[in-house]
Coordinates of C-alpha atoms and ligand atoms in Angstrom, one line a residue:
M1 CA -23.9 5.2 -26.7
S2 CA -22.6 8.4 -25.1
P3 CA -19.5 7.6 -22.8
I4 CA -20.0 8.3 -19.2
Q5 CA -18.6 11.5 -18.0
N6 CA -15.2 11.2 -16.3
E7 CA -15.0 7.6 -17.3
P8 CA -11.1 6.6 -16.8
T9 CA -9.4 5.7 -19.7
H10 CA -6.3 3.5 -18.1
R11 CA -6.9 0.0 -17.4
F12 CA -5.8 0.3 -13.9
L13 CA -8.1 3.1 -13.0
R14 CA -10.9 1.1 -15.0
A15 CA -10.7 -1.9 -13.0
C16 CA -10.6 -0.2 -9.9
R17 CA -14.3 1.5 -11.1
N18 CA -15.3 -2.1 -12.0
L19 CA -15.5 -1.0 -15.6
P20 CA -14.3 -3.4 -18.4
V21 CA -10.6 -3.6 -19.4
D22 CA -8.6 -4.3 -22.6
R23 CA -6.1 -6.2 -20.4
I24 CA -5.9 -7.0 -17.0
P25 CA -4.1 -4.3 -15.1
V26 CA -0.9 -5.3 -12.9
W27 CA 1.3 -3.5 -10.3
M28 CA 3.1 -5.0 -7.5
M29 CA 3.8 -3.5 -4.1
R30 CA 7.3 -2.8 -3.5
Q31 CA 7.7 -2.8 -7.2
A32 CA 10.5 -0.1 -6.6
G33 CA 12.9 -1.8 -4.1
R34 CA 16.0 -3.7 -3.6
Y35 CA 15.5 -6.5 -5.7
Q36 CA 16.2 -4.0 -8.8
P37 CA 19.9 -3.4 -9.5
T38 CA 18.9 0.3 -10.4
Y39 CA 17.4 0.7 -6.9
R40 CA 20.3 -0.6 -5.1
A41 CA 22.7 1.5 -7.2
V42 CA 20.8 4.8 -6.0
R43 CA 20.7 3.4 -2.4
Q44 CA 24.5 3.0 -2.7
K45 CA 24.9 6.7 -2.6
V46 CA 21.9 7.7 -0.5
G47 CA 20.1 6.7 2.7
F48 CA 16.5 5.3 2.5
L49 CA 15.1 8.5 4.5
E50 CA 17.4 11.0 2.2
L51 CA 16.1 9.1 -1.0
C52 CA 12.3 9.7 0.2
H53 CA 13.2 13.5 0.7
S54 CA 14.4 14.1 -2.6
P55 CA 11.8 15.0 -5.3
E56 CA 14.1 14.0 -8.2
L57 CA 15.2 10.8 -6.7
I58 CA 11.5 9.8 -6.0
A59 CA 10.6 10.4 -9.4
Q60 CA 13.4 8.3 -10.8
V61 CA 12.7 5.4 -8.3
T62 CA 9.0 5.6 -8.7
A63 CA 9.2 5.3 -12.7
S64 CA 12.0 3.1 -12.9
P65 CA 9.8 -0.4 -12.7
I66 CA 7.3 1.3 -15.2
D67 CA 10.3 1.5 -17.7
E68 CA 11.5 -1.9 -16.9
F69 CA 8.8 -4.0 -16.3
G70 CA 5.7 -2.4 -17.9
F71 CA 3.5 -2.3 -14.8
D72 CA 0.0 -0.3 -15.3
A73 CA 0.5 2.0 -12.4
A74 CA 3.1 3.5 -10.3
I75 CA 3.1 3.9 -6.8
L76 CA 4.6 6.9 -4.8
F77 CA 8.1 6.0 -3.6
S78 CA 7.8 7.0 0.3
D79 CA 6.9 5.4 3.4
I80 CA 3.9 5.0 5.8
L81 CA 6.2 6.4 8.5
I82 CA 7.5 9.3 6.4
H83 CA 5.2 11.8 8.7
L84 CA 6.3 10.7 12.0
P85 CA 8.9 13.3 12.7
A86 CA 6.4 16.1 11.9
M87 CA 4.3 14.5 14.5
G88 CA 7.2 14.6 17.1
L89 CA 8.7 11.1 17.0
D90 CA 12.5 10.5 16.3
L91 CA 12.5 8.2 13.2
S92 CA 15.4 6.7 11.9
F93 CA 16.4 3.6 9.5
E94 CA 19.7 3.4 10.5
K95 CA 21.0 -0.3 9.9
G96 CA 19.6 0.3 6.2
E97 CA 21.5 3.5 5.5
K98 CA 24.0 3.3 2.6
G99 CA 22.7 0.2 1.1
K100 CA 23.6 -1.9 3.8
G101 CA 21.6 -4.6 5.8
D102 CA 17.5 -4.8 6.1
G103 CA 16.7 -1.0 7.1
G104 CA 14.0 -1.6 9.7
P105 CA 12.5 1.7 11.0
K106 CA 13.5 2.7 14.8
I107 CA 11.8 5.3 16.8
A108 CA 13.9 6.7 19.6
N109 CA 11.0 8.2 21.7
P110 CA 8.0 5.8 21.3
V111 CA 4.3 6.5 22.4
R112 CA 4.0 4.8 25.5
T113 CA 1.4 6.8 27.8
R114 CA -1.7 8.9 27.4
A115 CA 0.8 12.2 27.5
D116 CA 2.8 10.8 24.6
V117 CA -0.4 10.6 22.5
D118 CA -1.5 14.2 23.8
A119 CA 2.0 15.4 22.6
L120 CA 1.6 14.1 19.2
K121 CA 1.0 17.0 16.6
I122 CA -0.9 16.7 13.4
P123 CA 1.4 17.2 10.4
D124 CA 0.5 20.1 8.0
P125 CA 1.8 18.5 4.6
A126 CA 2.7 21.7 2.8
R127 CA 4.9 22.9 5.6
D128 CA 6.3 19.4 7.1
L129 CA 6.2 17.4 3.8
P130 CA 6.7 19.4 0.8
Y131 CA 9.0 17.0 -0.7
V132 CA 6.0 14.6 -1.2
A133 CA 4.0 16.7 -3.3
A134 CA 7.2 17.9 -5.2
G135 CA 7.9 14.2 -5.6
I136 CA 4.2 13.5 -7.0
Q137 CA 4.6 16.6 -9.4
A138 CA 8.1 15.5 -10.6
I139 CA 7.0 11.6 -10.9
Q140 CA 3.7 13.0 -13.1
K141 CA 6.4 15.0 -15.2
T142 CA 8.5 11.8 -15.7
L143 CA 5.4 9.5 -16.4
A144 CA 4.0 12.2 -18.8
G145 CA 0.4 10.1 -18.7
R146 CA 1.5 6.8 -19.3
V147 CA 0.3 5.0 -16.1
P148 CA -1.5 6.3 -13.3
L149 CA 0.0 7.3 -10.2
I150 CA -1.0 5.7 -6.6
G151 CA -0.6 7.7 -3.5
F152 CA -0.7 6.1 0.0
V153 CA -0.5 6.2 3.6
G154 CA -0.4 3.6 6.3
G155 CA -3.4 2.8 8.2
P156 CA -3.7 3.9 11.9
F157 CA -3.4 0.4 13.5
T158 CA -0.2 -0.3 11.3
V159 CA 1.4 2.9 11.8
A160 CA 0.5 2.9 15.7
S161 CA 2.2 -0.3 15.8
Y162 CA 5.7 1.1 15.1
A163 CA 4.9 4.5 16.9
V164 CA 4.2 2.3 20.3
E165 CA 6.5 -0.4 19.8
G166 CA 9.5 1.9 18.6
G167 CA 10.1 -0.2 15.5
S168 CA 9.0 -3.7 14.0
Q169 CA 9.0 -5.5 17.2
G170 CA 5.5 -6.9 17.6
F171 CA 2.0 -5.5 18.6
T172 CA 2.1 -6.6 22.6
R173 CA 2.6 -3.1 23.9
L174 CA 0.0 -1.6 21.4
K175 CA -2.6 -4.4 22.3
T176 CA -2.0 -4.0 26.1
L177 CA -2.7 -0.4 25.6
L178 CA -6.0 -1.0 23.9
Y179 CA -6.9 -3.3 26.7
T180 CA -5.5 -1.2 29.7
D181 CA -6.2 2.3 28.5
P182 CA -9.0 2.3 25.4
A183 CA -9.3 6.2 25.9
A184 CA -5.6 6.6 25.0
A185 CA -5.7 3.9 22.3
H186 CA -8.6 5.9 20.7
A187 CA -6.8 9.3 21.0
L188 CA -3.8 7.8 19.2
F189 CA -6.0 6.3 16.6
E190 CA -7.9 9.5 16.3
K191 CA -4.6 11.7 15.5
L192 CA -3.1 8.9 13.3
T193 CA -6.4 9.1 11.3
R194 CA -6.4 12.8 10.9
A195 CA -2.8 12.4 9.9
A196 CA -3.7 9.9 7.3
I197 CA -6.6 12.1 5.9
V198 CA -4.6 15.4 5.5
Q199 CA -1.8 13.7 3.8
L200 CA -4.0 11.9 1.2
Q201 CA -5.8 14.9 0.4
A202 CA -2.3 16.7 -0.4
Q203 CA -1.0 13.9 -2.6
I204 CA -4.4 13.9 -4.3
E205 CA -4.3 17.6 -4.7
A206 CA -0.5 17.3 -5.9
G207 CA -1.7 14.7 -8.7
A208 CA -2.0 11.1 -7.3
Q209 CA -4.8 9.5 -9.2
A210 CA -5.9 6.7 -6.7
V211 CA -4.6 6.1 -3.0
Q212 CA -4.1 3.1 -1.1
I213 CA -4.2 2.5 2.6
F214 CA -1.7 0.2 3.9
E215 CA -3.1 -1.4 7.0
S216 CA -0.6 -4.5 6.6
W217 CA -1.1 -5.9 10.1
L218 CA -4.8 -5.8 10.8
G219 CA -4.7 -9.6 11.4
E220 CA -3.3 -9.1 14.8
L221 CA -6.8 -8.1 15.8
G222 CA -9.7 -10.3 16.6
R223 CA -13.1 -8.9 15.0
E224 CA -14.4 -7.3 18.4
D225 CA -11.3 -5.1 18.5
L226 CA -11.2 -4.4 14.7
E227 CA -14.9 -3.1 15.2
A228 CA -13.8 -0.9 18.2
Y229 CA -10.6 0.4 17.1
V230 CA -10.2 -0.1 13.4
F231 CA -12.9 -0.2 11.5
P232 CA -14.6 3.2 12.6
Y233 CA -11.0 5.2 11.5
L234 CA -10.8 3.2 8.4
A235 CA -14.5 4.2 7.5
R236 CA -13.6 8.0 8.0
I237 CA -10.5 7.8 5.8
A238 CA -12.5 6.2 3.1
E239 CA -15.4 8.7 3.5
A240 CA -12.7 11.7 3.4
V241 CA -11.3 10.4 0.3
R242 CA -14.7 9.9 -1.7
P243 CA -15.4 13.4 -2.5
L244 CA -11.9 13.7 -4.1
G245 CA -13.0 11.6 -6.8
V246 CA -10.1 9.0 -7.0
P247 CA -10.6 5.2 -6.2
S248 CA -9.2 4.1 -2.6
I249 CA -8.0 0.4 -2.3
L250 CA -7.8 -1.0 1.2
F251 CA -4.6 -3.3 1.8
S252 CA -4.2 -5.8 4.5
T253 CA -2.8 -9.2 5.3
T254 CA -4.1 -12.2 7.6
T255 CA -7.6 -10.8 7.4
S256 CA -9.5 -13.1 5.0
T257 CA -11.7 -14.1 8.0
H258 CA -13.0 -10.3 8.0
I259 CA -13.7 -9.5 4.2
A260 CA -17.5 -8.9 4.4
P261 CA -17.0 -6.5 7.2
M262 CA -14.3 -4.8 5.4
A263 CA -16.0 -4.6 2.2
K264 CA -18.7 -2.3 4.0
L265 CA -16.1 0.4 4.9
G266 CA -16.4 2.6 1.8
Y267 CA -13.4 1.6 -0.2
D268 CA -13.6 0.9 -3.9
V269 CA -10.9 -2.1 -3.8
L270 CA -9.8 -4.6 -1.2
S271 CA -6.4 -6.0 -1.6
V272 CA -6.4 -9.4 -0.2
D273 CA -3.5 -11.7 0.5
W274 CA -3.0 -15.3 -0.7
R275 CA -4.5 -17.0 2.4
I276 CA -8.0 -17.3 0.6
P277 CA -8.6 -18.3 -3.3
I278 CA -9.3 -15.1 -5.2
A279 CA -13.1 -16.3 -6.4
E280 CA -14.1 -16.9 -2.6
A281 CA -12.6 -13.3 -1.7
R282 CA -14.5 -12.1 -4.6
A283 CA -17.7 -13.7 -3.5
L284 CA -17.5 -12.1 -0.2
A285 CA -17.2 -8.5 -1.5
P286 CA -19.5 -8.7 -4.6
D287 CA -19.6 -5.0 -5.1
L288 CA -15.9 -4.1 -4.7
A289 CA -13.2 -4.6 -7.0
M290 CA -10.5 -6.7 -5.7
Q291 CA -6.4 -6.6 -5.9
G292 CA -4.1 -9.6 -5.2
N293 CA -3.1 -12.1 -4.3
L294 CA -0.3 -13.9 -5.7
D295 CA 2.2 -15.2 -3.0
S296 CA 5.3 -13.1 -3.1
I297 CA 7.4 -16.0 -2.5
L298 CA 6.5 -17.6 -5.6
L299 CA 8.5 -15.1 -7.5
L300 CA 11.6 -16.6 -6.3
G301 CA 10.7 -19.6 -8.6
P302 CA 10.5 -22.0 -10.1
K303 CA 9.4 -20.2 -13.1
A304 CA 7.0 -22.9 -14.4
L305 CA 5.1 -22.8 -11.1
L306 CA 5.2 -19.1 -11.1
L307 CA 3.6 -19.0 -14.4
E308 CA 1.1 -21.8 -13.8
R309 CA 0.0 -20.0 -10.4
T310 CA -0.3 -16.6 -12.3
R311 CA -2.4 -18.1 -15.1
K312 CA -4.8 -19.7 -12.4
L313 CA -4.8 -16.6 -10.3
L314 CA -6.0 -14.8 -13.9
E315 CA -8.6 -17.2 -14.7
E316 CA -10.0 -17.3 -11.3
G317 CA -9.7 -13.5 -10.6
S318 CA -11.1 -12.0 -13.9
R319 CA -14.4 -13.8 -13.9
R320 CA -15.9 -10.5 -13.7
P321 CA -14.7 -6.9 -14.1
G322 CA -12.9 -5.3 -11.2
Y323 CA -9.6 -7.2 -10.8
V324 CA -6.4 -5.8 -10.4
F325 CA -3.6 -8.5 -10.7
N326 CA -1.0 -7.9 -7.7
L327 CA 0.8 -9.9 -5.0
G328 CA -0.6 -10.7 -1.6
H329 CA 2.1 -8.7 0.3
G330 CA 5.3 -6.7 -1.2
I331 CA 8.3 -8.0 -3.7
T332 CA 11.0 -9.5 -1.6
P333 CA 14.5 -8.5 -2.0
P334 CA 15.8 -11.9 -3.4
T335 CA 13.2 -11.6 -6.3
P336 CA 15.0 -12.1 -9.7
P337 CA 14.0 -9.2 -11.9
E338 CA 13.3 -11.4 -14.9
N339 CA 10.5 -13.4 -13.1
V340 CA 8.7 -10.1 -12.4
K341 CA 9.1 -9.4 -16.0
A342 CA 7.8 -13.1 -17.0
V343 CA 4.6 -12.3 -14.8
V344 CA 3.9 -8.7 -15.9
D345 CA 3.9 -10.3 -19.4
A346 CA 1.9 -13.1 -18.8
V347 CA -0.7 -11.1 -17.5
H348 CA -0.8 -8.7 -20.4
A349 CA -1.1 -11.7 -22.7
F350 CA -4.0 -13.2 -20.8
P351 CA -7.2 -12.7 -23.1
V352 CA -10.0 -10.9 -20.8
P353 CA -12.8 -13.0 -20.6
R354 CA -15.9 -11.2 -22.2
G355 CA -19.2 -10.2 -20.7
Ligands
CP3_30 O1 5.2 -0.3 -2.5 C1 6.1 0.7 -2.9 O2 7.1 0.4 -3.7 C2 5.8 1.9 -2.5 C3 7.1 2.4 -1.3 C4 6.9 1.9 0.0 C5 7.5 1.8 0.7 N1 7.5 1.4 2.1 C6 9.3 1.6 0.5 C7 10.3 1.0 1.3 C8 5.6 1.6 0.6 C9 4.2 1.7 0.2 C10 5.9 1.4 2.0 C11 5.0 0.7 3.0 C12 5.5 0.4 4.3 N2 6.4 1.0 5.1 C13 4.6 -0.4 5.1 C14 3.4 -1.0 4.8 C15 3.5 -2.2 3.5 C16 4.0 -3.6 3.8 O3 5.0 -3.9 3.7 O4 3.1 -4.2 4.5 C17 5.3 -0.6 6.4 C18 5.0 -1.8 7.2 C19 6.6 0.4 6.0 C20 7.4 0.6 7.2 C21 9.0 0.0 6.7 N3 9.7 0.9 5.8 C22 9.4 -1.1 7.0 C23 9.1 -2.1 8.4 C24 10.7 -1.3 6.4 C25 12.0 -1.9 6.7 C26 11.6 -3.6 6.0 C27 12.0 -3.6 4.8 O5 11.3 -4.0 3.8 O6 13.0 -3.1 4.3 C28 10.7 0.1 5.6 C29 11.9 0.3 4.7 C30 11.2 0.4 3.3 N4 10.4 1.1 2.7 C31 12.5 0.0 2.1 C32 11.5 0.3 1.1 C33 11.9 0.1 -0.4 C34 13.5 -0.5 2.2 C35 14.3 0.5 2.5 C36 15.7 0.3 1.9 O7 16.2 0.7 0.7 O8 16.6 -0.2 2.7

């Protein structure tokens, strides 16, 4: 048998392509973050945005969970809102600066009118976000081929929710914009889609080997609005990534009722939350690989329950190839690092079913 050309060797990339693996690959959203003493030490010295602007610190923070826990993939350390200043929005993470408090994003001049939408610029990654590509190159040097690197952007709906509300303040203004001025809403999603695509292209060109679209808050919309305002834009992003040859992952939460239509958008992997049993989710998307879906709060303990649920998820998720172990959403700051290590070790000890 001759090997398929370009068949990936890393187990994470193999799972994304529905290929057999030696061990189930595992990574966790927010695997680099405040639950790590090493991350908190960096944040004692620099603000969150300052960290995202430093290629050296990006590489250090991105690689640290690989060294500490043995994850099978790294994810670029950045943020889904990183490009908003280049679009003309005044972004800060004030309260979280210098290691204090919960650094929620704030936008001083949120998008409220059609004129605000029209004033938004499409970022030029090479000119406006050079530290992202430089960060990716620095990460690749640090990782030296040990594990693949995932790049990412925010989905248009999720980024719009921050751009319109001015921070993590809910969805009423954005949904009202959809219902009162659909043309302005489409113009906004159009610009955020173009901004997402150029960033993904730049990240892949710089060395990202997979990409994840964070559409975290999709569950806020019903099917009719998803079909009108979200799915067409997400399909365009998938279509733009496909010729670049890296697998694409669509992440969202509270969307278990929309798995079948989301499976048709052109992504290789769907990342699902804990609101649906993994086997049920896989049955709804039979051709795709799937990522998820341990409840992040289980990582707080008790450890016996955490390991019991991990084992059950492995059994139910891995009945056929194309399974990536992950959480349903990100690691939370109070997580004991030893519990993260225990889950990674349990995933790697699990014998992959054959056939
Ligand atoms: O997953 C990773 O480890 C990669 C890095 C990453 C961050 N943010 C780092 C971060 C990624 C992929 C994101 C995505 C992101 N950013 C999302 C979608 C993911 C999700 O959780 O649903 C959203 C909604 C944002 C916007 C954002 N950034 C918020 C709402 C906050 C404050 C809330 C919080 O968790 O602190 C941030 C700040 C942020 N982004 C932190 C980190 C590690 C904490 C900043 C700090 O160090 O104080």
